[in-house]
Short mmCIF file of C-alpha atoms in Angstrom, two decimals:
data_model
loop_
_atom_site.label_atom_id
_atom_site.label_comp_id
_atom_site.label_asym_id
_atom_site.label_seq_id
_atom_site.Cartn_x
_atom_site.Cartn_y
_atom_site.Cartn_z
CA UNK A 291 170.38 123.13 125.08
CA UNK A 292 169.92 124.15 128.90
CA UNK A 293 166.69 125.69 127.81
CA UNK A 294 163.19 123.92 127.92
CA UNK A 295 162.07 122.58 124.54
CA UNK A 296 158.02 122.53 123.97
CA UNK A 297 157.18 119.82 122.67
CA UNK A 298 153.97 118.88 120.42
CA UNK A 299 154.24 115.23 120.47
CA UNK A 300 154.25 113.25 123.88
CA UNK A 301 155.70 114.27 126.44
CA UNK A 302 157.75 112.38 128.44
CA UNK A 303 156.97 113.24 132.81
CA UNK A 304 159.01 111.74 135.31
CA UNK A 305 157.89 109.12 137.61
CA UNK A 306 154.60 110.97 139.63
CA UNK A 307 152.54 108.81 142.29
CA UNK A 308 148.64 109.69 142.28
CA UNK A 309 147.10 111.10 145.36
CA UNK A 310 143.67 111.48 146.12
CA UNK A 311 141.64 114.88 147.24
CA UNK A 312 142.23 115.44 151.20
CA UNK A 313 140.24 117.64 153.13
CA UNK A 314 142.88 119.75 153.58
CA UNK A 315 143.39 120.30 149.65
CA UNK A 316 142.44 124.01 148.98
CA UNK A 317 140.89 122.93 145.97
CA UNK A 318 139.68 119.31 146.84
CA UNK A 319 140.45 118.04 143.24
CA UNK A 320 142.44 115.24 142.67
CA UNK A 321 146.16 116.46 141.80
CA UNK A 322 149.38 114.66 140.08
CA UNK A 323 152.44 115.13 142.11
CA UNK A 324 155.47 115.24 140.19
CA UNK A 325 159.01 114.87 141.25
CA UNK A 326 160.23 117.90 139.50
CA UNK A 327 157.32 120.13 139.11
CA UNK A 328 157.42 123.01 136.08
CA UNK A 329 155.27 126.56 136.18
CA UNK A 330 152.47 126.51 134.43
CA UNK A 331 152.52 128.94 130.97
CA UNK A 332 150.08 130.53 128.69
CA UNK A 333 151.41 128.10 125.95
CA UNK A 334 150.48 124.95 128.18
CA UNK A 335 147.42 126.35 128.64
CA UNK A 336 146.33 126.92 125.28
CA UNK A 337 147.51 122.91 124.66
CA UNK A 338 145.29 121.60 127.80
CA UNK A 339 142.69 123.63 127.22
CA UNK A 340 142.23 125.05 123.37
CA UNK A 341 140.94 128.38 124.38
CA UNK A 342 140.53 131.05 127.23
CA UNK A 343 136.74 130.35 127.56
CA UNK A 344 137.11 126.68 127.24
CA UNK A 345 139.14 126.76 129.95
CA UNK A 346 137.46 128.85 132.15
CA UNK A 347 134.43 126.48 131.86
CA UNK A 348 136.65 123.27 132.21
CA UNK A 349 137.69 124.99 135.82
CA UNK A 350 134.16 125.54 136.70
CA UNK A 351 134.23 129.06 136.85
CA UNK A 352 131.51 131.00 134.80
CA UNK A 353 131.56 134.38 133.76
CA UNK A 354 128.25 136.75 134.20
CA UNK A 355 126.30 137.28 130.79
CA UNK A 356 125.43 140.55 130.53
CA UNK A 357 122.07 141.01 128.21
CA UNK A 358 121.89 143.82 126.01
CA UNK A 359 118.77 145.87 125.61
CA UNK A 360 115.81 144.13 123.62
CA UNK A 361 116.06 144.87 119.87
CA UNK A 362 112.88 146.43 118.98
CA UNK A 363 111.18 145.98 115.19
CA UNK A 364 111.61 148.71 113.09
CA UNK A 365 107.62 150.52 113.00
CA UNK A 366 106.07 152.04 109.94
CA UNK A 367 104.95 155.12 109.49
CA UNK A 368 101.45 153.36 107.80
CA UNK A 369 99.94 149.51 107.19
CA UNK A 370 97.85 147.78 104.25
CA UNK A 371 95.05 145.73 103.97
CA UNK A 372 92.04 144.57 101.90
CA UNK A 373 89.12 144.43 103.28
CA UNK A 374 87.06 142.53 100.63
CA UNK A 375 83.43 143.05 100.17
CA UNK A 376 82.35 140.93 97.87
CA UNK A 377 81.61 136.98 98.31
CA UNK A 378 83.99 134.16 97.64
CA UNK A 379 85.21 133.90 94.44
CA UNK A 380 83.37 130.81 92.10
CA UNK A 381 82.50 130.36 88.95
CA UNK A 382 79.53 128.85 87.57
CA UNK A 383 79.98 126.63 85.30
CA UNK A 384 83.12 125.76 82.98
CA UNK A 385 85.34 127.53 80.81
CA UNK A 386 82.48 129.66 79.13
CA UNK A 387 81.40 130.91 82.79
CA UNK A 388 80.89 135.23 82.96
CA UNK A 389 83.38 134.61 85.59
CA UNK A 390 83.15 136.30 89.27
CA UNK A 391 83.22 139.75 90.23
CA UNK A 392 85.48 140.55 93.44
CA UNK A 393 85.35 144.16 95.14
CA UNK A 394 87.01 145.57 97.84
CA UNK A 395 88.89 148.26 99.73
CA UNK A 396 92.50 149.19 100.11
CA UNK A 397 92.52 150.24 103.37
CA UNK A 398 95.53 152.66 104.55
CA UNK A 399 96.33 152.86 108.16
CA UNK A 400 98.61 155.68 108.75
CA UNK A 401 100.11 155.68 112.57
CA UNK A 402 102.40 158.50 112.15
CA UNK A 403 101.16 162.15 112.29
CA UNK A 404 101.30 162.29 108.11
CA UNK A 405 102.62 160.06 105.71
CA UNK A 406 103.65 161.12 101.80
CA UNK A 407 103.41 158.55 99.71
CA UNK A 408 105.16 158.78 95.89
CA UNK A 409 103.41 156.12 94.48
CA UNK A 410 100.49 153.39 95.63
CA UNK A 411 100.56 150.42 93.00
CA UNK A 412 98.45 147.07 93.60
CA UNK A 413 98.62 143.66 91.20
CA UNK A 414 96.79 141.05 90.75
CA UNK A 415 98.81 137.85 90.04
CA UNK A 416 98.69 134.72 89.03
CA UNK A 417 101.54 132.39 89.93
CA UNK A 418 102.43 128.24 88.91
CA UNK A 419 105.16 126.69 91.14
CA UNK A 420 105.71 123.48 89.81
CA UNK A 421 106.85 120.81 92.06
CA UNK A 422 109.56 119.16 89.99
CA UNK A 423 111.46 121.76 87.84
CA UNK A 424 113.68 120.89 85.24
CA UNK A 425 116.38 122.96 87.37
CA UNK A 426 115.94 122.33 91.29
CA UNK A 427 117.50 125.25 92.00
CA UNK A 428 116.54 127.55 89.85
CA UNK A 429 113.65 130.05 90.81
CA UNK A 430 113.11 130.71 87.24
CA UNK A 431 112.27 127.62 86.46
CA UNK A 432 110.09 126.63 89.59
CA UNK A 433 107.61 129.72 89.61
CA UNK A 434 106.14 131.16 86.39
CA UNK A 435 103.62 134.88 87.10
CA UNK A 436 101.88 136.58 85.21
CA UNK A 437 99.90 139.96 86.23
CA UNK A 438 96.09 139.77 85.42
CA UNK A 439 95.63 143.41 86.82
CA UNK A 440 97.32 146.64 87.67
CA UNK A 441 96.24 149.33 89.93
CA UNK A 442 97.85 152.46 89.82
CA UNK A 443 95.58 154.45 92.79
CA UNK A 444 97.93 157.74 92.87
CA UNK A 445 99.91 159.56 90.24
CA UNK A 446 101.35 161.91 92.43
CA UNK A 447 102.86 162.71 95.58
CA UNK A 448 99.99 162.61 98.18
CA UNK A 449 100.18 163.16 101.85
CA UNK A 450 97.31 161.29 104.24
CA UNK A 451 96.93 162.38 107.54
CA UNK A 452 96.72 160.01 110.34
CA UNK A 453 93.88 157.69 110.59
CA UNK A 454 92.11 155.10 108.36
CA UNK A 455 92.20 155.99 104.50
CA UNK A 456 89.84 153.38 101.96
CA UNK A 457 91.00 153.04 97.92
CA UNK A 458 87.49 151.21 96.46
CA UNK A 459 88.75 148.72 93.74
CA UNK A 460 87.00 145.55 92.07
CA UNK A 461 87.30 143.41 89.07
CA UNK A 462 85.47 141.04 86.98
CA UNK A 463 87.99 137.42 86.97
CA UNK A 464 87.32 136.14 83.78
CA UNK A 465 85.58 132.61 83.40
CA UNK A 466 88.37 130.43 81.47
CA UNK A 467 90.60 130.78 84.42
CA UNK A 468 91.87 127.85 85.69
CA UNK A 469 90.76 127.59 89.89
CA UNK A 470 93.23 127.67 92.59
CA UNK A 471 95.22 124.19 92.61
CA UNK A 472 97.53 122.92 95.21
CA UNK A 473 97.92 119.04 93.42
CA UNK A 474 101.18 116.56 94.15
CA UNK A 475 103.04 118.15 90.53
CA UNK A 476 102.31 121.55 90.88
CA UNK A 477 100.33 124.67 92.68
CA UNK A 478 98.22 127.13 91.34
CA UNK A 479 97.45 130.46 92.96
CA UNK A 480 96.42 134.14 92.85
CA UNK A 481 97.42 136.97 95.09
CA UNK A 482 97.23 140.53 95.38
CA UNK A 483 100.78 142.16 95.94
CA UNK A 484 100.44 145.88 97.30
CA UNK A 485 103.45 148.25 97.60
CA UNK A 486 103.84 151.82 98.63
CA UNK A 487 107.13 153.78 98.52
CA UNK A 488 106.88 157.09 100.82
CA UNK A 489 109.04 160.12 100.19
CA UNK A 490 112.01 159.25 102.48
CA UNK A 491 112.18 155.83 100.26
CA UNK A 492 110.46 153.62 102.72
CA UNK A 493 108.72 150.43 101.22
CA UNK A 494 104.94 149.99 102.61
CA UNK A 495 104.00 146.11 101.60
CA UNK A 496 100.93 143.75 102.01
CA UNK A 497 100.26 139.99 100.06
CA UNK A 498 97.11 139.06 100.40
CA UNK A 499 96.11 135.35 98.69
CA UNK A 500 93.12 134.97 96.46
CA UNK A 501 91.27 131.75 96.14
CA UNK A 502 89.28 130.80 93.27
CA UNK A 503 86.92 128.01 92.70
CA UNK A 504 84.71 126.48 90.27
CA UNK A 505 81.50 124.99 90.73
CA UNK A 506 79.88 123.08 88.18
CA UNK A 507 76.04 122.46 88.08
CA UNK A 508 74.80 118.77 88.61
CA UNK A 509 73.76 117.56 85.26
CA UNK A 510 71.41 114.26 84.36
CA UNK A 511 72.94 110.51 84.90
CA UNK A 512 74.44 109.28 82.74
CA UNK A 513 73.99 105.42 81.59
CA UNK A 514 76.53 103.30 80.04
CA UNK A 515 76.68 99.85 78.47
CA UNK A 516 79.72 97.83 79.02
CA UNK A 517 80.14 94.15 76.67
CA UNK A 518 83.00 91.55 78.09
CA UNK A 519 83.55 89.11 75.02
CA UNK A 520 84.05 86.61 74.60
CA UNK A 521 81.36 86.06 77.08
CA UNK A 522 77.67 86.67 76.86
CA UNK A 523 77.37 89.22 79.82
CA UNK A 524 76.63 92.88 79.58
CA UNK A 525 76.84 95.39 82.05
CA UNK A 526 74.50 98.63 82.21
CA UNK A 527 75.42 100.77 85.00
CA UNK A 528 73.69 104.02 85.65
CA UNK A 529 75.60 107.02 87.68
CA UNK A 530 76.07 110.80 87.75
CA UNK A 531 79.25 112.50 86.31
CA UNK A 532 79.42 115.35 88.58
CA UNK A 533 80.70 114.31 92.05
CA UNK A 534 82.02 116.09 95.40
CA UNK A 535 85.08 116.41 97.57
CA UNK A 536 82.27 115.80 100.46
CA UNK A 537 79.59 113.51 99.85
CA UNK A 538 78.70 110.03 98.21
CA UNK A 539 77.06 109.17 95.42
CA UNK A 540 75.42 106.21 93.93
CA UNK A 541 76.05 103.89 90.97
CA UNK A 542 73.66 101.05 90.00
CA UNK A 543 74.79 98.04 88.42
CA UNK A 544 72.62 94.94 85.97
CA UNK A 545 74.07 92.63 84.79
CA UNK A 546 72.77 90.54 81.71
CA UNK A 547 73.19 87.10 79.99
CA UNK A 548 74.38 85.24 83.40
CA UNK A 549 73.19 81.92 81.93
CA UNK A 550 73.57 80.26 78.62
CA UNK A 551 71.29 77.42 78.64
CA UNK A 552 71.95 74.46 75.88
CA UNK A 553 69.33 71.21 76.17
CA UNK A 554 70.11 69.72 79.63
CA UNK A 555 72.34 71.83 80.68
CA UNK A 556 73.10 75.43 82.01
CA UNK A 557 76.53 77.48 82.62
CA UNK A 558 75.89 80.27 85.10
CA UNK A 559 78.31 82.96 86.19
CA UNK A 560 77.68 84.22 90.21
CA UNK A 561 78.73 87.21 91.19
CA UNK A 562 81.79 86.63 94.18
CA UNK A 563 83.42 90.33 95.08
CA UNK A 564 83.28 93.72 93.98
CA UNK A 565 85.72 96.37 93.67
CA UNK A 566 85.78 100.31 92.82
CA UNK A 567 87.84 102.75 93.56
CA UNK A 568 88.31 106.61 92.06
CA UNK A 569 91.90 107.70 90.75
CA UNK A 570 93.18 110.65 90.46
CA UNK A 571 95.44 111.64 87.50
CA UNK A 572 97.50 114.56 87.81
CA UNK A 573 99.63 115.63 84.09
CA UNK A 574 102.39 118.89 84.67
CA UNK A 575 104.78 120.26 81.93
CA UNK A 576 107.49 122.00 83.45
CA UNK A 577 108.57 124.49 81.41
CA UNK A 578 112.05 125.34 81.29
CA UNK A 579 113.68 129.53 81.68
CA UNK A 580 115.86 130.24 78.68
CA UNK A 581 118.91 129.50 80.91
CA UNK A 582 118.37 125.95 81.14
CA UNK A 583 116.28 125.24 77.68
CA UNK A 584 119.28 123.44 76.52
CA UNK A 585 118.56 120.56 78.70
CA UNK A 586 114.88 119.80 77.08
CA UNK A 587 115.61 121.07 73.10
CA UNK A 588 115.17 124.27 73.13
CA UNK A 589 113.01 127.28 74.25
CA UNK A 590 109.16 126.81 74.63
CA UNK A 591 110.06 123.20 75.85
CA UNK A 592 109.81 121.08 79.00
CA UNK A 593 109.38 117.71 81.06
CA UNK A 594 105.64 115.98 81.46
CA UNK A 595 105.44 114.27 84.92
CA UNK A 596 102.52 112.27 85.56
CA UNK A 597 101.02 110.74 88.66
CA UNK A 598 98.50 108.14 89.60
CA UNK A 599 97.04 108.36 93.18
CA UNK A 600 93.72 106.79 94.86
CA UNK A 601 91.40 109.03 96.53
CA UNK A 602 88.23 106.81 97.14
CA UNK A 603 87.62 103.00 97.48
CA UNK A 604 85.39 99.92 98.66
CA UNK A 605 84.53 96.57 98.37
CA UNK A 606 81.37 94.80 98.50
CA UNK A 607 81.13 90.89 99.07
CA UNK A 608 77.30 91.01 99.14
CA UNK A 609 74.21 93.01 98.88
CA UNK A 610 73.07 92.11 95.14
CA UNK A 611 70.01 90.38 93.38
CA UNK A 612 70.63 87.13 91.32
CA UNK A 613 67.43 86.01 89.04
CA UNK A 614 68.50 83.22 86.75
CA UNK A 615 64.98 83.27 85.59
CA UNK A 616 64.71 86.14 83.97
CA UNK A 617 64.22 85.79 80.19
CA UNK A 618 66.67 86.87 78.35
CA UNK A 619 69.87 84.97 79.98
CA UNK A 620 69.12 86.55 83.40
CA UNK A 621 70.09 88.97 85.61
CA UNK A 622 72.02 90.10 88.40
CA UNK A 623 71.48 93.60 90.15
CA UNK A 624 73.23 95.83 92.42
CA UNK A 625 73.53 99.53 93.49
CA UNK A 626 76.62 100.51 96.16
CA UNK A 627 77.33 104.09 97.36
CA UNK A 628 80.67 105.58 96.60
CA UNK A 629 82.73 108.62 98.04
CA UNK A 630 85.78 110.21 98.22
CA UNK A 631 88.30 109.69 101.58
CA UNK A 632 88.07 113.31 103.52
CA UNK A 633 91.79 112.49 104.24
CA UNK A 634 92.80 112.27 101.25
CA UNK A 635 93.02 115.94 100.33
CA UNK A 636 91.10 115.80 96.97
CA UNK A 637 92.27 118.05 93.79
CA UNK A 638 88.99 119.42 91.97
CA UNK A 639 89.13 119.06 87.75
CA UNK A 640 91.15 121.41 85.98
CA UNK A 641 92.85 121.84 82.87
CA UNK A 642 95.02 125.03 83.03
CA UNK A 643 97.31 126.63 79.93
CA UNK A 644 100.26 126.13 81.70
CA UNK A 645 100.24 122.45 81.43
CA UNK A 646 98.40 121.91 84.55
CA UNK A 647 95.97 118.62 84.04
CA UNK A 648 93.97 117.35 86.44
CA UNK A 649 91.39 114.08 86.15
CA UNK A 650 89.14 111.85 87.82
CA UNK A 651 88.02 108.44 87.00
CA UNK A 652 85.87 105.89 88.91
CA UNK A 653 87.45 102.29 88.26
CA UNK A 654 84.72 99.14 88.25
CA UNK A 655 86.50 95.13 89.13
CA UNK A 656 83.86 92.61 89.31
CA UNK A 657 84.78 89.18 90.15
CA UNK A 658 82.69 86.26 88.18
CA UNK A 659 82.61 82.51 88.92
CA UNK A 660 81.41 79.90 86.53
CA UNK A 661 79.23 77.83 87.57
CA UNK A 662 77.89 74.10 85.85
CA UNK A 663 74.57 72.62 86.62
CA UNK A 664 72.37 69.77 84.75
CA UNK A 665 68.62 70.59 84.23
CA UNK A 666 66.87 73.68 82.72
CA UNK A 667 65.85 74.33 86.42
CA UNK A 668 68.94 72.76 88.28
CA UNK A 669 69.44 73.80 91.81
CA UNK A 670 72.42 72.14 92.48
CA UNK A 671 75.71 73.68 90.61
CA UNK A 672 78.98 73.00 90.43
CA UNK A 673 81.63 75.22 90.06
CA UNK A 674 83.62 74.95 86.80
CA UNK A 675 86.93 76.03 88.75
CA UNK A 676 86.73 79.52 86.54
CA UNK A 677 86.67 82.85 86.85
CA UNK A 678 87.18 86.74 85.47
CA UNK A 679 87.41 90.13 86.60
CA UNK A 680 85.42 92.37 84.52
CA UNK A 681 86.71 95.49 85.02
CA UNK A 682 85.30 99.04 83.73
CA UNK A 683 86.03 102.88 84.28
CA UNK A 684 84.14 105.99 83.99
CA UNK A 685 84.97 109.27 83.75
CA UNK A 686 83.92 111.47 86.46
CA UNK A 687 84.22 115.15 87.11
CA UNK A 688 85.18 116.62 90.76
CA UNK A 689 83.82 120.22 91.36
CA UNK A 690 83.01 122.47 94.19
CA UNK A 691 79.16 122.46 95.43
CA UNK A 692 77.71 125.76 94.09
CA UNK A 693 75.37 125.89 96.84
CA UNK A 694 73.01 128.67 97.01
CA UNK A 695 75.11 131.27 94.79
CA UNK A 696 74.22 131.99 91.73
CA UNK A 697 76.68 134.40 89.05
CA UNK A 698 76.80 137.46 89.74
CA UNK A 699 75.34 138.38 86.30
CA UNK A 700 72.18 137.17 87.42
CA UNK A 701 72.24 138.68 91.34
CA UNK A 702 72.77 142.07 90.19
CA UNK A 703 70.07 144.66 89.44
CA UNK A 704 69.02 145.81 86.58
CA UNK A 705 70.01 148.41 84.50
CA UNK A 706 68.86 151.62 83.76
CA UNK A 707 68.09 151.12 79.90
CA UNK A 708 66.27 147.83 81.05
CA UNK A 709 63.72 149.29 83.37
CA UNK A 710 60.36 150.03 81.58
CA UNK A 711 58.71 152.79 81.48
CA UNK A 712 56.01 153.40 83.99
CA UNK A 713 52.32 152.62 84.15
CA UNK A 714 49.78 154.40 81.71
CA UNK A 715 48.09 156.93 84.14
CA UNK A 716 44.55 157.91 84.11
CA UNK A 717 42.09 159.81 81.88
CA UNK A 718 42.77 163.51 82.67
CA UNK A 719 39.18 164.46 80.65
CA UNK A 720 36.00 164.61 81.84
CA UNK A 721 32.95 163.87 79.27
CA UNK A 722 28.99 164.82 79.78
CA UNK A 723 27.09 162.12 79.91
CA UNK A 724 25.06 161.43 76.82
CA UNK A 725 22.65 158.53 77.29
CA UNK A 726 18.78 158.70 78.27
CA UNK A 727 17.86 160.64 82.00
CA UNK A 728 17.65 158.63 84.64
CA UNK A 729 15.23 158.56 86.85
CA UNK A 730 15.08 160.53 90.26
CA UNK A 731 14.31 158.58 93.05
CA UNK A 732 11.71 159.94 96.06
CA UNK A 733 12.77 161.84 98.47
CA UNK A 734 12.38 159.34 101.02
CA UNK A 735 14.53 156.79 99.53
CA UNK A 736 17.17 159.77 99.10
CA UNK A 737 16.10 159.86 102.90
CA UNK A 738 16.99 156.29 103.44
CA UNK A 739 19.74 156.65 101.78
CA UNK A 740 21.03 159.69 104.02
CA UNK A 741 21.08 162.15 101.07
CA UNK A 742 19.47 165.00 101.20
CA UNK A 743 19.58 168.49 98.78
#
């Protein structure tokens, strides 16, 4: 055909001979000069060049942006807050705490000349996001809530002027709630969700997060008594069961029946190296929403994860008492201080009904050598060549300090019913008086006395 064909494969140019930019060029850009050269089409340009604006950038030619006018946030005709009143949240003691009393205000801010509001609700929730769900994506099976509280604080429609409106509230948290827990399997928190819906169907919101502790008082140390068969050595070791997120503590160590003596001879066991180091152990169930029970048996069912992590450890190569005198088989006596990392973001105790677990434990590794030497009072020793780790744990407890506070059913005043009643008053009577006359001074000790009739 006379006609042109366009072509989508390569394309096949006559001979062309390259020639560089010259001054003269109106563009100055390097050019291809063909022997038969073609007009340039819309088509060819689309093939070069993929798009309008692609080309126009390609060429080096920009167009002028033109910004629109800023995009302003919608406003509100009023805002929420809390404005709490009361002190931090703890409670004293464990499950059978009175719990902690928390009051406040709603405060309403209204901006607009009036506002009507159709309802004013508050809750008070408590929410479990677990960490490894039994479906990842599934929202029902990541977050469980339940409401602890409802405040309804109008029935009807009301209208606030502008300016600054306060809604008093409080409530007593009961004890044998579990504390606010952000561990590596799953978080545990409370909020208070607010919501306000005004007559032209406009949503007024506020979240405001509530954090509860527990604080458990310090209680007496506790001493334990630790037997490694089939050796003769004992261990009593003497700490406290309540520790601290900040602070150390101390644990003392004896050690008994070091040396077993038989006629001219003596095995000893020296102390080398000494270990500790608190773990934290962290149990979840994730339960599963009826949409997914299938895949762990049934309703009411889920996964356990656990997980193992240290939060506190040391090492001691010296600093202990050895007396192989001592009767009894002697004795060998230490005392190291031990703390929690502050890096290591610490998860207080807790054991919640959702299948939250948290516990502590401080782990114990000490390293023995046995030693031989001849003579009840040999100085010289040899070492047998070996050795064992004797290794203990204890159970410890990780609680908030309490501090200065005390409940709050022993800060507040007391009652009206519980007030006595008030002092006996005195004698209203008068009575003569009945015993012998007395005698009547002279008149100049009345004188004296600066009385005169």
């Amino acid at each position: 055909m006379p006609s042109r064909i366009l072509s989508f494969g390569r394309s096949h140019l006559p001979p062309h001979r390259d020639i560089k930019a010259r001054p003269d060029h109106p563009e100055h850009l390097t050019a291809i000069d063909t022997a038969d050269p073609k007009p340039h089409s819309a088509a060819m340009d689309f093939l070069h060049f993929g798009s309008k604006e692609k080309r126009q950038s390609g060429s080096g030619h920009t167009t002028p942006k033109h910004k629109g006018s800023p995009r302003m946030a919608p406003t509100q005709a009023a805002k929420i807050d809390i404005l709490v009143e009361s002190p931090p949240c703890v409670f004293y003691g464990g499950t059978n705490s009175s719990g902690a009393l928390f009051s406040g205000q709603l405060r309403l801010v209204v901006t607009d000349p009036e506002v009507r509001l159709m309802s004013l609700d508050m809750h008070l929730k408590g929410n479990t996001a677990t960490k490894k769900p039994v479906a990842k994506d599934c929202p029902d099976c990541i977050n469980k809530t339940s409401v602890l509280k409802s405040w309804s604080f109008i029935t009807e429609q009301t209208t606030y002027p502008q300016g600054t409106h306060q809604l008093p509230f409080s409530y007593l948290l009961p004890g044998h709630l579990p504390a606010t827990t952000h561990s590596s399997l799953a978080n545990l928190d409370y909020a208070f969700d607010v919501k306000a819906v005004t007559t032209l169907a406009d949503t007024i919101t506020h979240h405001y997060p509530l954090r509860v502790q527990r604080a458990l008082q310090p209680n007496p140390e506790k001493q334990s008594v630790r037997i490694f068969p089939p050796t003769n050595l004992t261990v009593n070791v003497i700490h406290t069961q309540i520790i601290h997120p900040i602070g150390s503590f101390l644990v003392q160590f004896r050690m008994n029946g070091v040396v077993t003596r038989d006629r001219d001879t003596q095995i000893r066991w020296r102390v080398r190296k000494l270990d500790w180091h608190i773990d934290e152990h962290t149990r979840n169930v994730s339960p599963a929403c009826p949409k997914h029970a299938h895949k762990v048996g049934g309703e009411g069912k889920g996964q356990q994860h656990e997980d193992i992590r240290m939060i506190g450890n040391g090492s001691l190569k010296k600093g202990w008492k050895t007396d192989f005198d001592v009767v009894g088989g002697g004795q060998i006596e230490m005392e190291f201080p031990a703390s929690i990392r502050s890096n290591s973001n610490p998860v207080c105790d807790v054991d919640s009904p959702t299948g939250l677990n948290v516990t502590h434990s401080l782990i114990v590794e000490i390293i023995v050598a046995e030693e031989h030497a001849k003579g009840m009072n040999a100085k010289h020793t040899v070492p047998t060549g070996s050795a064992r780790v004797l290794r203990t744990q204890f159970k410890v407890v990780v609680t908030e300090r309490g501090g200065l506070g005390v409940s709050w059913d022993e800060e507040i005043p007391p009652m009206y019913e519980d007030v006595p009643i008030s002092p006996p008053g005195y004698a209203t009577t008068v009575t003569d008086y009945q015993g012998e006359e007395l005698p009547v001074p002279p008149e100049e000790e009345l004188e004296n006395m600066g009385i005169r009739d």
